[in-house]
JSON list of C-alpha atoms in Angstrom, two decimals:
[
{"chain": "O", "resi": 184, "resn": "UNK", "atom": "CA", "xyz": [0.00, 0.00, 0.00]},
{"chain": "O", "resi": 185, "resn": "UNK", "atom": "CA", "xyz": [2.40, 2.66, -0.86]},
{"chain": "O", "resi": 186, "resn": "UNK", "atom": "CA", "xyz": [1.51, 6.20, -1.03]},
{"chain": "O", "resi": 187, "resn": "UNK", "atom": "CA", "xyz": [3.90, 8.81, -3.15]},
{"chain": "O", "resi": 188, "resn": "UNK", "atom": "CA", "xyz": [7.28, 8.24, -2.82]},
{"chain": "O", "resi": 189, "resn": "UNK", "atom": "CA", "xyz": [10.49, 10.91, -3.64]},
{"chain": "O", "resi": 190, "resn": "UNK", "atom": "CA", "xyz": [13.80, 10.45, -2.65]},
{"chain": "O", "resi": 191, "resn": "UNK", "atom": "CA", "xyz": [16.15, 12.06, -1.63]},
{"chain": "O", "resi": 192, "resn": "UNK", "atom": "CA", "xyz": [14.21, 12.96, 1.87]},
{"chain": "O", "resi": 193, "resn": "UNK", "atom": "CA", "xyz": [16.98, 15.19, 1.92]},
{"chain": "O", "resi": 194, "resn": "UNK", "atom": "CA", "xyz": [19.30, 17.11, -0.62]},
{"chain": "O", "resi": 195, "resn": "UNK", "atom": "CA", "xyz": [22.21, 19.35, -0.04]},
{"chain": "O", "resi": 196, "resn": "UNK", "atom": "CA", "xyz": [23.78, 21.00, -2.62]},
{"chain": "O", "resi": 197, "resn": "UNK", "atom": "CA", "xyz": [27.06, 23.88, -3.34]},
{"chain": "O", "resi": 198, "resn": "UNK", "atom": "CA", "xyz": [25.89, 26.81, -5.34]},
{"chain": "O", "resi": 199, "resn": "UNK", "atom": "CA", "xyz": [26.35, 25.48, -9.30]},
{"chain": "O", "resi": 200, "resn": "UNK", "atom": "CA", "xyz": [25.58, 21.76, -9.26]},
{"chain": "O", "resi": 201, "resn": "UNK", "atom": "CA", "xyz": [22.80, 19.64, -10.49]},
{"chain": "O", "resi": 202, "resn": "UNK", "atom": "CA", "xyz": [19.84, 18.95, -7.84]},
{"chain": "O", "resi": 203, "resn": "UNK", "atom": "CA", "xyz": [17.64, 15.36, -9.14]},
{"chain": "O", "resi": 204, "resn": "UNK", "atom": "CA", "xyz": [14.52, 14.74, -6.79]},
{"chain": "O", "resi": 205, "resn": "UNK", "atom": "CA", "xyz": [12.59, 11.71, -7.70]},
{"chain": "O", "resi": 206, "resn": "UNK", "atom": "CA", "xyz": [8.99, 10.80, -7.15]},
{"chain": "O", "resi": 207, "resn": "UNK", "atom": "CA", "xyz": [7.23, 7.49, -7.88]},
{"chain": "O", "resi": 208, "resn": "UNK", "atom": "CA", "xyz": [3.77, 8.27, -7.79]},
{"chain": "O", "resi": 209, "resn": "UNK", "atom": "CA", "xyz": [0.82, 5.97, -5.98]},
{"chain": "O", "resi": 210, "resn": "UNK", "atom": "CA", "xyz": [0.10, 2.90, -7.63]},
{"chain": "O", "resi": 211, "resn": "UNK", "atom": "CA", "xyz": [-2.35, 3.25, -10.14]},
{"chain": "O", "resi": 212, "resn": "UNK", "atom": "CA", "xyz": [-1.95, 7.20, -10.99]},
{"chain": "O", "resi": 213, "resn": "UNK", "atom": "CA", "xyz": [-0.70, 8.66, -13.98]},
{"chain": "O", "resi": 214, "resn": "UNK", "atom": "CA", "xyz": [-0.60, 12.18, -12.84]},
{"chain": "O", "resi": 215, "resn": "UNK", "atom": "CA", "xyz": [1.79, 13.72, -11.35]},
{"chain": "O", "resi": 216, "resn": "UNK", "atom": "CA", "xyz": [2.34, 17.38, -10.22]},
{"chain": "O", "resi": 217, "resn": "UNK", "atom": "CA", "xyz": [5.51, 19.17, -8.29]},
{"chain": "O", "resi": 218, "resn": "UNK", "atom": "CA", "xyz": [5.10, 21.86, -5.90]},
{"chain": "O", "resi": 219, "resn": "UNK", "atom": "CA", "xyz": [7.78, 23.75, -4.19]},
{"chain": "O", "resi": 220, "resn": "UNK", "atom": "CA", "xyz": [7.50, 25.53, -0.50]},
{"chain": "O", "resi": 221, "resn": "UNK", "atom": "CA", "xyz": [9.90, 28.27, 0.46]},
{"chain": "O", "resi": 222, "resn": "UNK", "atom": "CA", "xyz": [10.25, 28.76, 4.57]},
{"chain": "O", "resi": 223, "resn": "UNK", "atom": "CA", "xyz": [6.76, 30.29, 5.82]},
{"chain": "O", "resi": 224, "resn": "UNK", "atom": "CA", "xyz": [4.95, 30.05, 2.77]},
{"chain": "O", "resi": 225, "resn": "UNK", "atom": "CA", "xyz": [1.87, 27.59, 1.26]},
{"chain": "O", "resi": 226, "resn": "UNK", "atom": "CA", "xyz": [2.78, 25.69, -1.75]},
{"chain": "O", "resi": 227, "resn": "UNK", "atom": "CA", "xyz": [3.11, 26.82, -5.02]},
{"chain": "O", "resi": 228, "resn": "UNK", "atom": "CA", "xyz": [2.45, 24.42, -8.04]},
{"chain": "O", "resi": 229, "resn": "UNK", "atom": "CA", "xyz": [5.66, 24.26, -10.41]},
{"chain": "O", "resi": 230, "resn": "UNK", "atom": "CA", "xyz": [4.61, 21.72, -13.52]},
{"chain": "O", "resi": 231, "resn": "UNK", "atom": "CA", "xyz": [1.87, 18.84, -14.10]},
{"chain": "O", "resi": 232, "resn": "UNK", "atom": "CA", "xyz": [2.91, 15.92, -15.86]},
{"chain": "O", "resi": 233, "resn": "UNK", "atom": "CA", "xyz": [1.94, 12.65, -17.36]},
{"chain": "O", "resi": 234, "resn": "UNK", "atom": "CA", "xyz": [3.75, 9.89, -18.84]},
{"chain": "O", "resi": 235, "resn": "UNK", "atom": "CA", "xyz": [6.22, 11.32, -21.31]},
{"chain": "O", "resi": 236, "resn": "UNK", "atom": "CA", "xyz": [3.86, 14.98, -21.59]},
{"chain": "O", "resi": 237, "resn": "UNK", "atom": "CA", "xyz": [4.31, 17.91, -19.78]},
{"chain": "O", "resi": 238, "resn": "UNK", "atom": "CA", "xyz": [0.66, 18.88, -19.33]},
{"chain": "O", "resi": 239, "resn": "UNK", "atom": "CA", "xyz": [1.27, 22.32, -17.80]},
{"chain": "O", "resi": 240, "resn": "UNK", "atom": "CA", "xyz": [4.76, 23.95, -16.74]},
{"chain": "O", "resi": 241, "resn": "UNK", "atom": "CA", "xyz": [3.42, 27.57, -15.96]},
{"chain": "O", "resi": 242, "resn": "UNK", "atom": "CA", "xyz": [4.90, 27.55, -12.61]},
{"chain": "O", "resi": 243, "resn": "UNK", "atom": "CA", "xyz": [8.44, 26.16, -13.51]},
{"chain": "O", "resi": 244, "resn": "UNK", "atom": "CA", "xyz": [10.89, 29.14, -13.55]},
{"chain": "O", "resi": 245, "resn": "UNK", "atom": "CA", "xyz": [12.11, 29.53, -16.84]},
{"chain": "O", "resi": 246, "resn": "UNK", "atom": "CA", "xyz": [15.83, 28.78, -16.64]},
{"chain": "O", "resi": 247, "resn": "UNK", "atom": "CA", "xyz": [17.60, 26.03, -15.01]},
{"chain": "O", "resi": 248, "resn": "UNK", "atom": "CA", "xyz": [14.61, 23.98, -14.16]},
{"chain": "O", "resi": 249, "resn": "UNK", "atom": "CA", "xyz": [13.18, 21.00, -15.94]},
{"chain": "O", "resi": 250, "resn": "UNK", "atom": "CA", "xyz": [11.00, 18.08, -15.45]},
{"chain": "O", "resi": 251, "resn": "UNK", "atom": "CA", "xyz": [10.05, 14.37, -16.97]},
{"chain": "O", "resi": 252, "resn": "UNK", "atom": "CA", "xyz": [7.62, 12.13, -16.19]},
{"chain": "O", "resi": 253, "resn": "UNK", "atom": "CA", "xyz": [9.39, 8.81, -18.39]},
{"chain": "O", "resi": 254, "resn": "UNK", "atom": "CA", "xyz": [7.38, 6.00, -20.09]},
{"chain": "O", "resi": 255, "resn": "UNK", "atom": "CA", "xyz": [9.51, 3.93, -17.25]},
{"chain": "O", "resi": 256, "resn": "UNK", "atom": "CA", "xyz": [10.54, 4.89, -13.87]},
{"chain": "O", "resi": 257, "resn": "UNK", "atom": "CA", "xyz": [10.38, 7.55, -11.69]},
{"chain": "O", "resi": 258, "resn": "UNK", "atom": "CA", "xyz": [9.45, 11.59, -12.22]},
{"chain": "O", "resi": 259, "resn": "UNK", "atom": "CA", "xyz": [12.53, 13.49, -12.27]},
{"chain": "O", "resi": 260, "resn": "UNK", "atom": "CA", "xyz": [12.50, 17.82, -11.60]},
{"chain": "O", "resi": 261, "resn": "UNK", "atom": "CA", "xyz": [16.19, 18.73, -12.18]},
{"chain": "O", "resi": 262, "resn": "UNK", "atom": "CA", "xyz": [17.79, 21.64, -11.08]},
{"chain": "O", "resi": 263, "resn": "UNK", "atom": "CA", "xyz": [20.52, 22.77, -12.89]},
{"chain": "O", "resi": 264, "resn": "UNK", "atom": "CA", "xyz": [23.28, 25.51, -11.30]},
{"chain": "O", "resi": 265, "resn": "UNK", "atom": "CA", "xyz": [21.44, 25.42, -8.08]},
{"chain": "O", "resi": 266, "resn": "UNK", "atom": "CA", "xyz": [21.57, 29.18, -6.37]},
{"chain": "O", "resi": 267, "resn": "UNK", "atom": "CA", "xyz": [20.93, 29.79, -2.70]},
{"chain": "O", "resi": 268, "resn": "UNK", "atom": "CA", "xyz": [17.36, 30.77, -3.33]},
{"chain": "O", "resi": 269, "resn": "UNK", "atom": "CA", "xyz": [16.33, 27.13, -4.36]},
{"chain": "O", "resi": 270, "resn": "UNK", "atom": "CA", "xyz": [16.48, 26.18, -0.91]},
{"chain": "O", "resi": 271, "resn": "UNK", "atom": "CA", "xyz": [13.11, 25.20, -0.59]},
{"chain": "O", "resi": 272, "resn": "UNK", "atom": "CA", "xyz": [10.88, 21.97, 0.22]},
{"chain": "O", "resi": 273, "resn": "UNK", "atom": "CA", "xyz": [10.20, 19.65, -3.27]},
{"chain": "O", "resi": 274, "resn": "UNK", "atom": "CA", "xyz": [6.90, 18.30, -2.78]},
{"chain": "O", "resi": 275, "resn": "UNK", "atom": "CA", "xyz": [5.32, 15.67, -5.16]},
{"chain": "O", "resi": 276, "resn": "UNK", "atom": "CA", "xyz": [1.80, 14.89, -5.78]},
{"chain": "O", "resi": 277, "resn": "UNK", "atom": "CA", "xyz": [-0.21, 12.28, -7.84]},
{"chain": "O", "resi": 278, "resn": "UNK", "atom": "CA", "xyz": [-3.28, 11.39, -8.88]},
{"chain": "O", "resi": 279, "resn": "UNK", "atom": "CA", "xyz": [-5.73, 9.44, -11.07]},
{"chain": "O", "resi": 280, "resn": "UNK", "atom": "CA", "xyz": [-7.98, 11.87, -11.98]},
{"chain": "O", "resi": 281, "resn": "UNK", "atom": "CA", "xyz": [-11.23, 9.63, -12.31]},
{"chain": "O", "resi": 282, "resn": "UNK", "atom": "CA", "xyz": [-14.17, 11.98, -12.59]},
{"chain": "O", "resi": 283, "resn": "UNK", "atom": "CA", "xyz": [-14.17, 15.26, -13.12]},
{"chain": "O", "resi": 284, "resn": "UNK", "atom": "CA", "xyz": [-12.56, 16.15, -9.43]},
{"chain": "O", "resi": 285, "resn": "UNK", "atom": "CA", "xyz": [-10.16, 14.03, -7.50]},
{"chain": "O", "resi": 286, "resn": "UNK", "atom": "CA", "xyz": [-7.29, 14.84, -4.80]},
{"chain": "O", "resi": 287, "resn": "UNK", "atom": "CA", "xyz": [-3.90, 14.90, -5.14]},
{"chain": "O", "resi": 288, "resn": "UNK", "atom": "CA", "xyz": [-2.07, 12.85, -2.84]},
{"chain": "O", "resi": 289, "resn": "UNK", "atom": "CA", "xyz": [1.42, 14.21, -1.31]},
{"chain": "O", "resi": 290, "resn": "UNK", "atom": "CA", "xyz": [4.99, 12.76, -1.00]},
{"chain": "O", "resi": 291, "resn": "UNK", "atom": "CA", "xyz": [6.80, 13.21, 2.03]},
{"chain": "O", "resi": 292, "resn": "UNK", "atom": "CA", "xyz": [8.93, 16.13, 0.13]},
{"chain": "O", "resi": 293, "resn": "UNK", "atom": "CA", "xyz": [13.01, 16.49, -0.33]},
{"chain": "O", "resi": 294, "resn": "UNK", "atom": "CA", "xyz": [14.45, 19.29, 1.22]},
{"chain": "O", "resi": 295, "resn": "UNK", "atom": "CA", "xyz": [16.81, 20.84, -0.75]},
{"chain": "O", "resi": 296, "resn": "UNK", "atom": "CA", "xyz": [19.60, 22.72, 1.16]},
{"chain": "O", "resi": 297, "resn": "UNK", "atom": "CA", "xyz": [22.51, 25.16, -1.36]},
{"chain": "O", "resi": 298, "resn": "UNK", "atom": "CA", "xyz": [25.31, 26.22, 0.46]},
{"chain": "U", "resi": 237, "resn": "UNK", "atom": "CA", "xyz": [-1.84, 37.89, -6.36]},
{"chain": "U", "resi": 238, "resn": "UNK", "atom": "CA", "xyz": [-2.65, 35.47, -3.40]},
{"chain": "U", "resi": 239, "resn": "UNK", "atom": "CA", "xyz": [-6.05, 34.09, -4.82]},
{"chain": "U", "resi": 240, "resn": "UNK", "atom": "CA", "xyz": [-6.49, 32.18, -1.68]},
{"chain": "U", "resi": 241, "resn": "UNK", "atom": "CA", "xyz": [-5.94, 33.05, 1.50]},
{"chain": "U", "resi": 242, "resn": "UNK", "atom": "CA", "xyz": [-5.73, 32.56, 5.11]},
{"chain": "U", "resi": 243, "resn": "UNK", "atom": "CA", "xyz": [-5.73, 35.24, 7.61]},
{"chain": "U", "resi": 244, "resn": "UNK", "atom": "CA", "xyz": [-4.76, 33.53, 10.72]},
{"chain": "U", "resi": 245, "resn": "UNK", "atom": "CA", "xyz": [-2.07, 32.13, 10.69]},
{"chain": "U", "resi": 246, "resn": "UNK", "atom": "CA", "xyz": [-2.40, 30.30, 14.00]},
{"chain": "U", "resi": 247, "resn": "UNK", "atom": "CA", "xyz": [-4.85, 29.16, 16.47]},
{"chain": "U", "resi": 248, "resn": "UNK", "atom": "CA", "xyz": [-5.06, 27.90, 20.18]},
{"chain": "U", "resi": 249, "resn": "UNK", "atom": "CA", "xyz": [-7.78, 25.62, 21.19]},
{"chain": "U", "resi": 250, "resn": "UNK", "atom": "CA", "xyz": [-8.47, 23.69, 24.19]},
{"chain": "U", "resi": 251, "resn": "UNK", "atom": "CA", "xyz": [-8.58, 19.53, 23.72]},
{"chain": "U", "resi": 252, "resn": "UNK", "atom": "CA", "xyz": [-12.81, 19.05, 23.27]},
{"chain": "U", "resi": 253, "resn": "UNK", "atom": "CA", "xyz": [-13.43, 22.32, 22.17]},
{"chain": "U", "resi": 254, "resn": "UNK", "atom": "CA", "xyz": [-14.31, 23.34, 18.37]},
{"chain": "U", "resi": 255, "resn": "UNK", "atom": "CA", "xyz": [-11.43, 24.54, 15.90]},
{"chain": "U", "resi": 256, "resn": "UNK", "atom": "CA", "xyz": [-12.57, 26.92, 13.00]},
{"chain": "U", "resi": 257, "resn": "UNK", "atom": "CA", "xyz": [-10.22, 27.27, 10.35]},
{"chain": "U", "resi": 258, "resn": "UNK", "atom": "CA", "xyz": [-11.62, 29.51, 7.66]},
{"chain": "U", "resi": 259, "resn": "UNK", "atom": "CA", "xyz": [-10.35, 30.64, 4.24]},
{"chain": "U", "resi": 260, "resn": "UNK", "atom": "CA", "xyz": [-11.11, 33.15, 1.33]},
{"chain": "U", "resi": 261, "resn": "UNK", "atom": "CA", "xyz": [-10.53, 32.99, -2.37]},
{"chain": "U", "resi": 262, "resn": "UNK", "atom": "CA", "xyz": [-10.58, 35.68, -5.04]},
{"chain": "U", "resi": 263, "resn": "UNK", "atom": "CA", "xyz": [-11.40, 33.80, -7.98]},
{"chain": "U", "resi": 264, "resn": "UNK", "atom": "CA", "xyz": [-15.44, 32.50, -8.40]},
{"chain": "U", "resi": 265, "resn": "UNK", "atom": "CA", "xyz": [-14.54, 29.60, -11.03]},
{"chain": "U", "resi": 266, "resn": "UNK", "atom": "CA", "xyz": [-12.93, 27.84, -8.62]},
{"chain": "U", "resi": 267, "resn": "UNK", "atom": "CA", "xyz": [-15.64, 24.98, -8.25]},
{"chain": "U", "resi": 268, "resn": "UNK", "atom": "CA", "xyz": [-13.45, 22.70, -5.97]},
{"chain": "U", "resi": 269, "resn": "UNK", "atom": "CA", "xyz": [-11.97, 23.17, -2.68]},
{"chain": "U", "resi": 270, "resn": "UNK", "atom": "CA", "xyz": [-9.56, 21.24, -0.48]},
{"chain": "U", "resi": 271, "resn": "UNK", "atom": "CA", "xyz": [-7.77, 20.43, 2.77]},
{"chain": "U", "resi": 272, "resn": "UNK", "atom": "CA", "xyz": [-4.96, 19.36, 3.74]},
{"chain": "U", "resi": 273, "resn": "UNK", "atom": "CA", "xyz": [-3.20, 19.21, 7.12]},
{"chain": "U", "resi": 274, "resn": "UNK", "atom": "CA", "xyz": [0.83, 19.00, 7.43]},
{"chain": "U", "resi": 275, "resn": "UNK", "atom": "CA", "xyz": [3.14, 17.86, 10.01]},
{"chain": "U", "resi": 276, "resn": "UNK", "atom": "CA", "xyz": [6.44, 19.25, 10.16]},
{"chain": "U", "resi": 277, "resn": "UNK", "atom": "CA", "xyz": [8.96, 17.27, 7.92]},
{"chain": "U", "resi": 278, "resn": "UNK", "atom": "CA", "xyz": [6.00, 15.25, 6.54]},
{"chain": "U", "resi": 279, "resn": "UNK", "atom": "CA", "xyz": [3.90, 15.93, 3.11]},
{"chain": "U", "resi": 280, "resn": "UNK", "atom": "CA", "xyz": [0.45, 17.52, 3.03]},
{"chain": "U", "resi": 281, "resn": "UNK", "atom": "CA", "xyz": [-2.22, 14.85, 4.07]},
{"chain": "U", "resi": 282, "resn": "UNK", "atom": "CA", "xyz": [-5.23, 15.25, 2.58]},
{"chain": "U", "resi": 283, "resn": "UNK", "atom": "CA", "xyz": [-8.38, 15.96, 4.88]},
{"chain": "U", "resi": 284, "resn": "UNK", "atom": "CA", "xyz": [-11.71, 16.71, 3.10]},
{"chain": "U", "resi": 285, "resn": "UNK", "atom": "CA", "xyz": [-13.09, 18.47, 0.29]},
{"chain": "U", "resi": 286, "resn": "UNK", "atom": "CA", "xyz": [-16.38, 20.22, -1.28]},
{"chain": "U", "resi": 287, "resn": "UNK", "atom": "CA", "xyz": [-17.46, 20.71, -4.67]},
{"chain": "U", "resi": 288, "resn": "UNK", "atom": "CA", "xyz": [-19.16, 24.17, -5.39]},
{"chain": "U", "resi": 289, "resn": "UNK", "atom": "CA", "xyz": [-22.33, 22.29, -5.97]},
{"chain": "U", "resi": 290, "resn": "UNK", "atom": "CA", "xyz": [-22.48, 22.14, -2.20]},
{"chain": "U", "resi": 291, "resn": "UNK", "atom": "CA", "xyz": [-22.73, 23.85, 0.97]},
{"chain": "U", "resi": 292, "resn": "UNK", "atom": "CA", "xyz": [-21.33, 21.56, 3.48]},
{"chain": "U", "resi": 293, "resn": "UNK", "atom": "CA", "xyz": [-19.13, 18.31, 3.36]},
{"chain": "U", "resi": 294, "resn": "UNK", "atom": "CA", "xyz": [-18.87, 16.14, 6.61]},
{"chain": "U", "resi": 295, "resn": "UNK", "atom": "CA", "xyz": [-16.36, 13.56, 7.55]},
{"chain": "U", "resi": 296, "resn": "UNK", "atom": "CA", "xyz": [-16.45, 12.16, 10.78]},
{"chain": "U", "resi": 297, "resn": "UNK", "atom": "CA", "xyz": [-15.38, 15.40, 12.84]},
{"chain": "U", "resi": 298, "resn": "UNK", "atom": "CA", "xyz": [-14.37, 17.47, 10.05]},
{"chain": "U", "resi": 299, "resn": "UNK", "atom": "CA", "xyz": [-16.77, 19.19, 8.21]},
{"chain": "U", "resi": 300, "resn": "UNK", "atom": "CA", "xyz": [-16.20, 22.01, 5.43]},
{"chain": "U", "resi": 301, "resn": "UNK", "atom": "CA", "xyz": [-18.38, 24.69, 4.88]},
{"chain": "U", "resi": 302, "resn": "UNK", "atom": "CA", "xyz": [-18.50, 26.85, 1.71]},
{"chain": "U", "resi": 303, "resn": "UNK", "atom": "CA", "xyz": [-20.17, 30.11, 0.60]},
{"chain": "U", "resi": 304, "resn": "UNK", "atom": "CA", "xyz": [-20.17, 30.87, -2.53]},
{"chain": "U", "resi": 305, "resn": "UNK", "atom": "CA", "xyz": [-21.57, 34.05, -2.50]},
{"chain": "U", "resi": 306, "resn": "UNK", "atom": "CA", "xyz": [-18.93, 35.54, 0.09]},
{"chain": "U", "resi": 307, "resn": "UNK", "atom": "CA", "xyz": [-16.11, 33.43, -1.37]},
{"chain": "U", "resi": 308, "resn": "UNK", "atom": "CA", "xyz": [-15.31, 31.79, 1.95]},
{"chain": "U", "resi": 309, "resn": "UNK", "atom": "CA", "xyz": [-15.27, 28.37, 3.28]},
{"chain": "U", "resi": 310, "resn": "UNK", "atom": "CA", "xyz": [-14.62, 27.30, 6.83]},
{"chain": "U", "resi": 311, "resn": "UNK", "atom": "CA", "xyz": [-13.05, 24.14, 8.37]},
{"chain": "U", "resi": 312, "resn": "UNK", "atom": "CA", "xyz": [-14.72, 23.16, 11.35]},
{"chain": "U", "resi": 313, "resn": "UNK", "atom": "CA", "xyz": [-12.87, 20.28, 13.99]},
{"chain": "U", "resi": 314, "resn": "UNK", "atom": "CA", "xyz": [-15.05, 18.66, 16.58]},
{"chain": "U", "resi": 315, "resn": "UNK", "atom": "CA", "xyz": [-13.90, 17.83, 19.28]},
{"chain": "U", "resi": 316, "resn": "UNK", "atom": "CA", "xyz": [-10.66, 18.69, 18.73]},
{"chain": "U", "resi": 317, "resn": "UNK", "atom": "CA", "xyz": [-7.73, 16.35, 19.71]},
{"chain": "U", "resi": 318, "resn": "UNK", "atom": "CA", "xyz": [-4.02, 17.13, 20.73]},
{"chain": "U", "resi": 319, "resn": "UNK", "atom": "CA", "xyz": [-3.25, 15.17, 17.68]},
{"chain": "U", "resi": 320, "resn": "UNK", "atom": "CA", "xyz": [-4.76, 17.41, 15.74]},
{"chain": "U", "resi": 321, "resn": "UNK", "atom": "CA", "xyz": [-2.17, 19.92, 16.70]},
{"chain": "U", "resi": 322, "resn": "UNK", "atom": "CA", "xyz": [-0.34, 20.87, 12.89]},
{"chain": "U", "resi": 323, "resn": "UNK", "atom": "CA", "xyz": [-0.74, 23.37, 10.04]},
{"chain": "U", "resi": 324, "resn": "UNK", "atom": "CA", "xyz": [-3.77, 23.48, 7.41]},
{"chain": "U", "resi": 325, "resn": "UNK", "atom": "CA", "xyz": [-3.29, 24.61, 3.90]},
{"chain": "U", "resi": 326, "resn": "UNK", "atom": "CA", "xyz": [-7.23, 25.31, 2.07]},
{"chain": "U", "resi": 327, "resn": "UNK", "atom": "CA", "xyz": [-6.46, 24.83, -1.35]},
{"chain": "U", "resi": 328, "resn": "UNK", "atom": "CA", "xyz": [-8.45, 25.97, -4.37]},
{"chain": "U", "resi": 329, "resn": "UNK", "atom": "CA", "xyz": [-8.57, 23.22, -7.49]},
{"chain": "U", "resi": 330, "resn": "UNK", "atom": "CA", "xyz": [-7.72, 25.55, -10.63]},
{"chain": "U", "resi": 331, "resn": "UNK", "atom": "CA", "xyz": [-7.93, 23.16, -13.53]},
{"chain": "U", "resi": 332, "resn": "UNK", "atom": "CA", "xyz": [-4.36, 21.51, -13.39]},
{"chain": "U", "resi": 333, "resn": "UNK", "atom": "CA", "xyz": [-3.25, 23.04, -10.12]},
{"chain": "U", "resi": 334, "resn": "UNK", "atom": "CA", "xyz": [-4.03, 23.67, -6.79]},
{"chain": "U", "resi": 335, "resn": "UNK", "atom": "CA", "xyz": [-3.41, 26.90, -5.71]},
{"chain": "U", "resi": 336, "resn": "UNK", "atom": "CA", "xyz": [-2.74, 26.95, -1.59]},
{"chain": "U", "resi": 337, "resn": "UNK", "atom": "CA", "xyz": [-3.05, 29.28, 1.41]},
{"chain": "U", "resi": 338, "resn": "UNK", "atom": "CA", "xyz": [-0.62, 29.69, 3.28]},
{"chain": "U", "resi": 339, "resn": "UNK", "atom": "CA", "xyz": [-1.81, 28.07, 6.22]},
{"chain": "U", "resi": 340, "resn": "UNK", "atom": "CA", "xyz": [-2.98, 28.17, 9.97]},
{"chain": "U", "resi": 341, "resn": "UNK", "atom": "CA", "xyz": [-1.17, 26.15, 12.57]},
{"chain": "U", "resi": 342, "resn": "UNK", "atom": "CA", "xyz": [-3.40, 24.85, 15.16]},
{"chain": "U", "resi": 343, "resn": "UNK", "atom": "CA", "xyz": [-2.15, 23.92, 18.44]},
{"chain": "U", "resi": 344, "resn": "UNK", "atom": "CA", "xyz": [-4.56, 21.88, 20.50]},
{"chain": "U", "resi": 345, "resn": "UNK", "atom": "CA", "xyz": [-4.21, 22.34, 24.71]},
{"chain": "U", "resi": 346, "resn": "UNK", "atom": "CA", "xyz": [-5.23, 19.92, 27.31]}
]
């Protein structure tokens, strides 16, 4: 019975390197959103994905940051050149989207740490 | 633009008693509304939800409220439990998205 899973729980990173957070979503969805939340703040939505489409990437930043959602294996949001400001919590979320209104079910999150 | 919001950002209520959590949004075609409740380190659980067609979900001692008309809907915890004790994000369903508060802790007393 495994809910969302990302790894790692925990990332640090020196300013300029590459960040990879995974997420494998719940069994059974094909959906699968990331949301990042900065210290104090509620969650803010980043892209929506299914397998091999990017359904919506309105709130990815538009440098550095990239996602995939592969026909096999895992969801990947890459960070390239990480800057201090990506510290932040990585938060993954899937769902099935039977119906025309569902939840989205969260991942315990990566926190990612730039010195 | 915070399209949804949540004014309090924390709340103190006695084990027993009833917690009210409320939120406002901006935007009326949102026509689905969630909750979630998040312990530190953990992801956001999800709690309960209502669809715009309604006026009140209930789920054992949660129950949502919503008014369309004033663009508010309320979370209401009864009785409330120390275990309840962690921050709630209302989220608004935007299409692809959900678009979050920014959350009230809740601390429940003995």
């Amino acid at each position: 019975n495994a809910g969302v899973m990302q790894n790692p729980r925990h990332l640090v990173r020196r300013r300029g390197q590459e960040a990879r957070l995974r997420c494998s979503p719940m069994k059974g969805h094909s959906h699968v959103y990331w949301y990042r939340q900065l210290p104090e703040e509620g969650l803010k939505f980043m892209v929506y994905l299914q397998k091999e489409n990017i359904i919506d990437e309105s709130g990815m930043p538009k440098e550095r940051f990239s996602a995939e959602f592969p026909k096999e294996g895992p969801s990947i949001l890459r960070i390239q050149q990480v800057v201090r400001g990506d510290s932040a919590a990585y938060f993954c979320a899937s769902s099935s989207r039977q119906g025309l209104q569902y939840e989205q079910y969260f991942g315990p999150g990566t926190r990612l740490t730039v010195t | 633009d915070q399209q949804v919001k949540q004014n309090s950002p924390s709340l103190s209520v006695q084990e027993g008693r009833i917690s009210i959590l409320n939120c406002d949004y901006t935007n009326s075609m949102f026509d689905y509304f969630l909750w979630y409740k998040k312990y530190p380190a953990e992801g956001p659980t999800f709690l309960i939800s209502i669809s715009s067609i309604k006026d009140k979900n209930e789920d054992g001692r949660f129950t949502v409220f919503l008014n369309k008309s004033a663009k508010h809907l309320s979370l209401h915890i009864v009785p409330s439990q120390p275990g309840d004790s962690a921050v709630y994000f209302c989220a608004a369903d935007n299409t692809d998205k959900l678009i979050f508060g920014t959350g009230t802790r809740l601390q429940v007393f003995p």
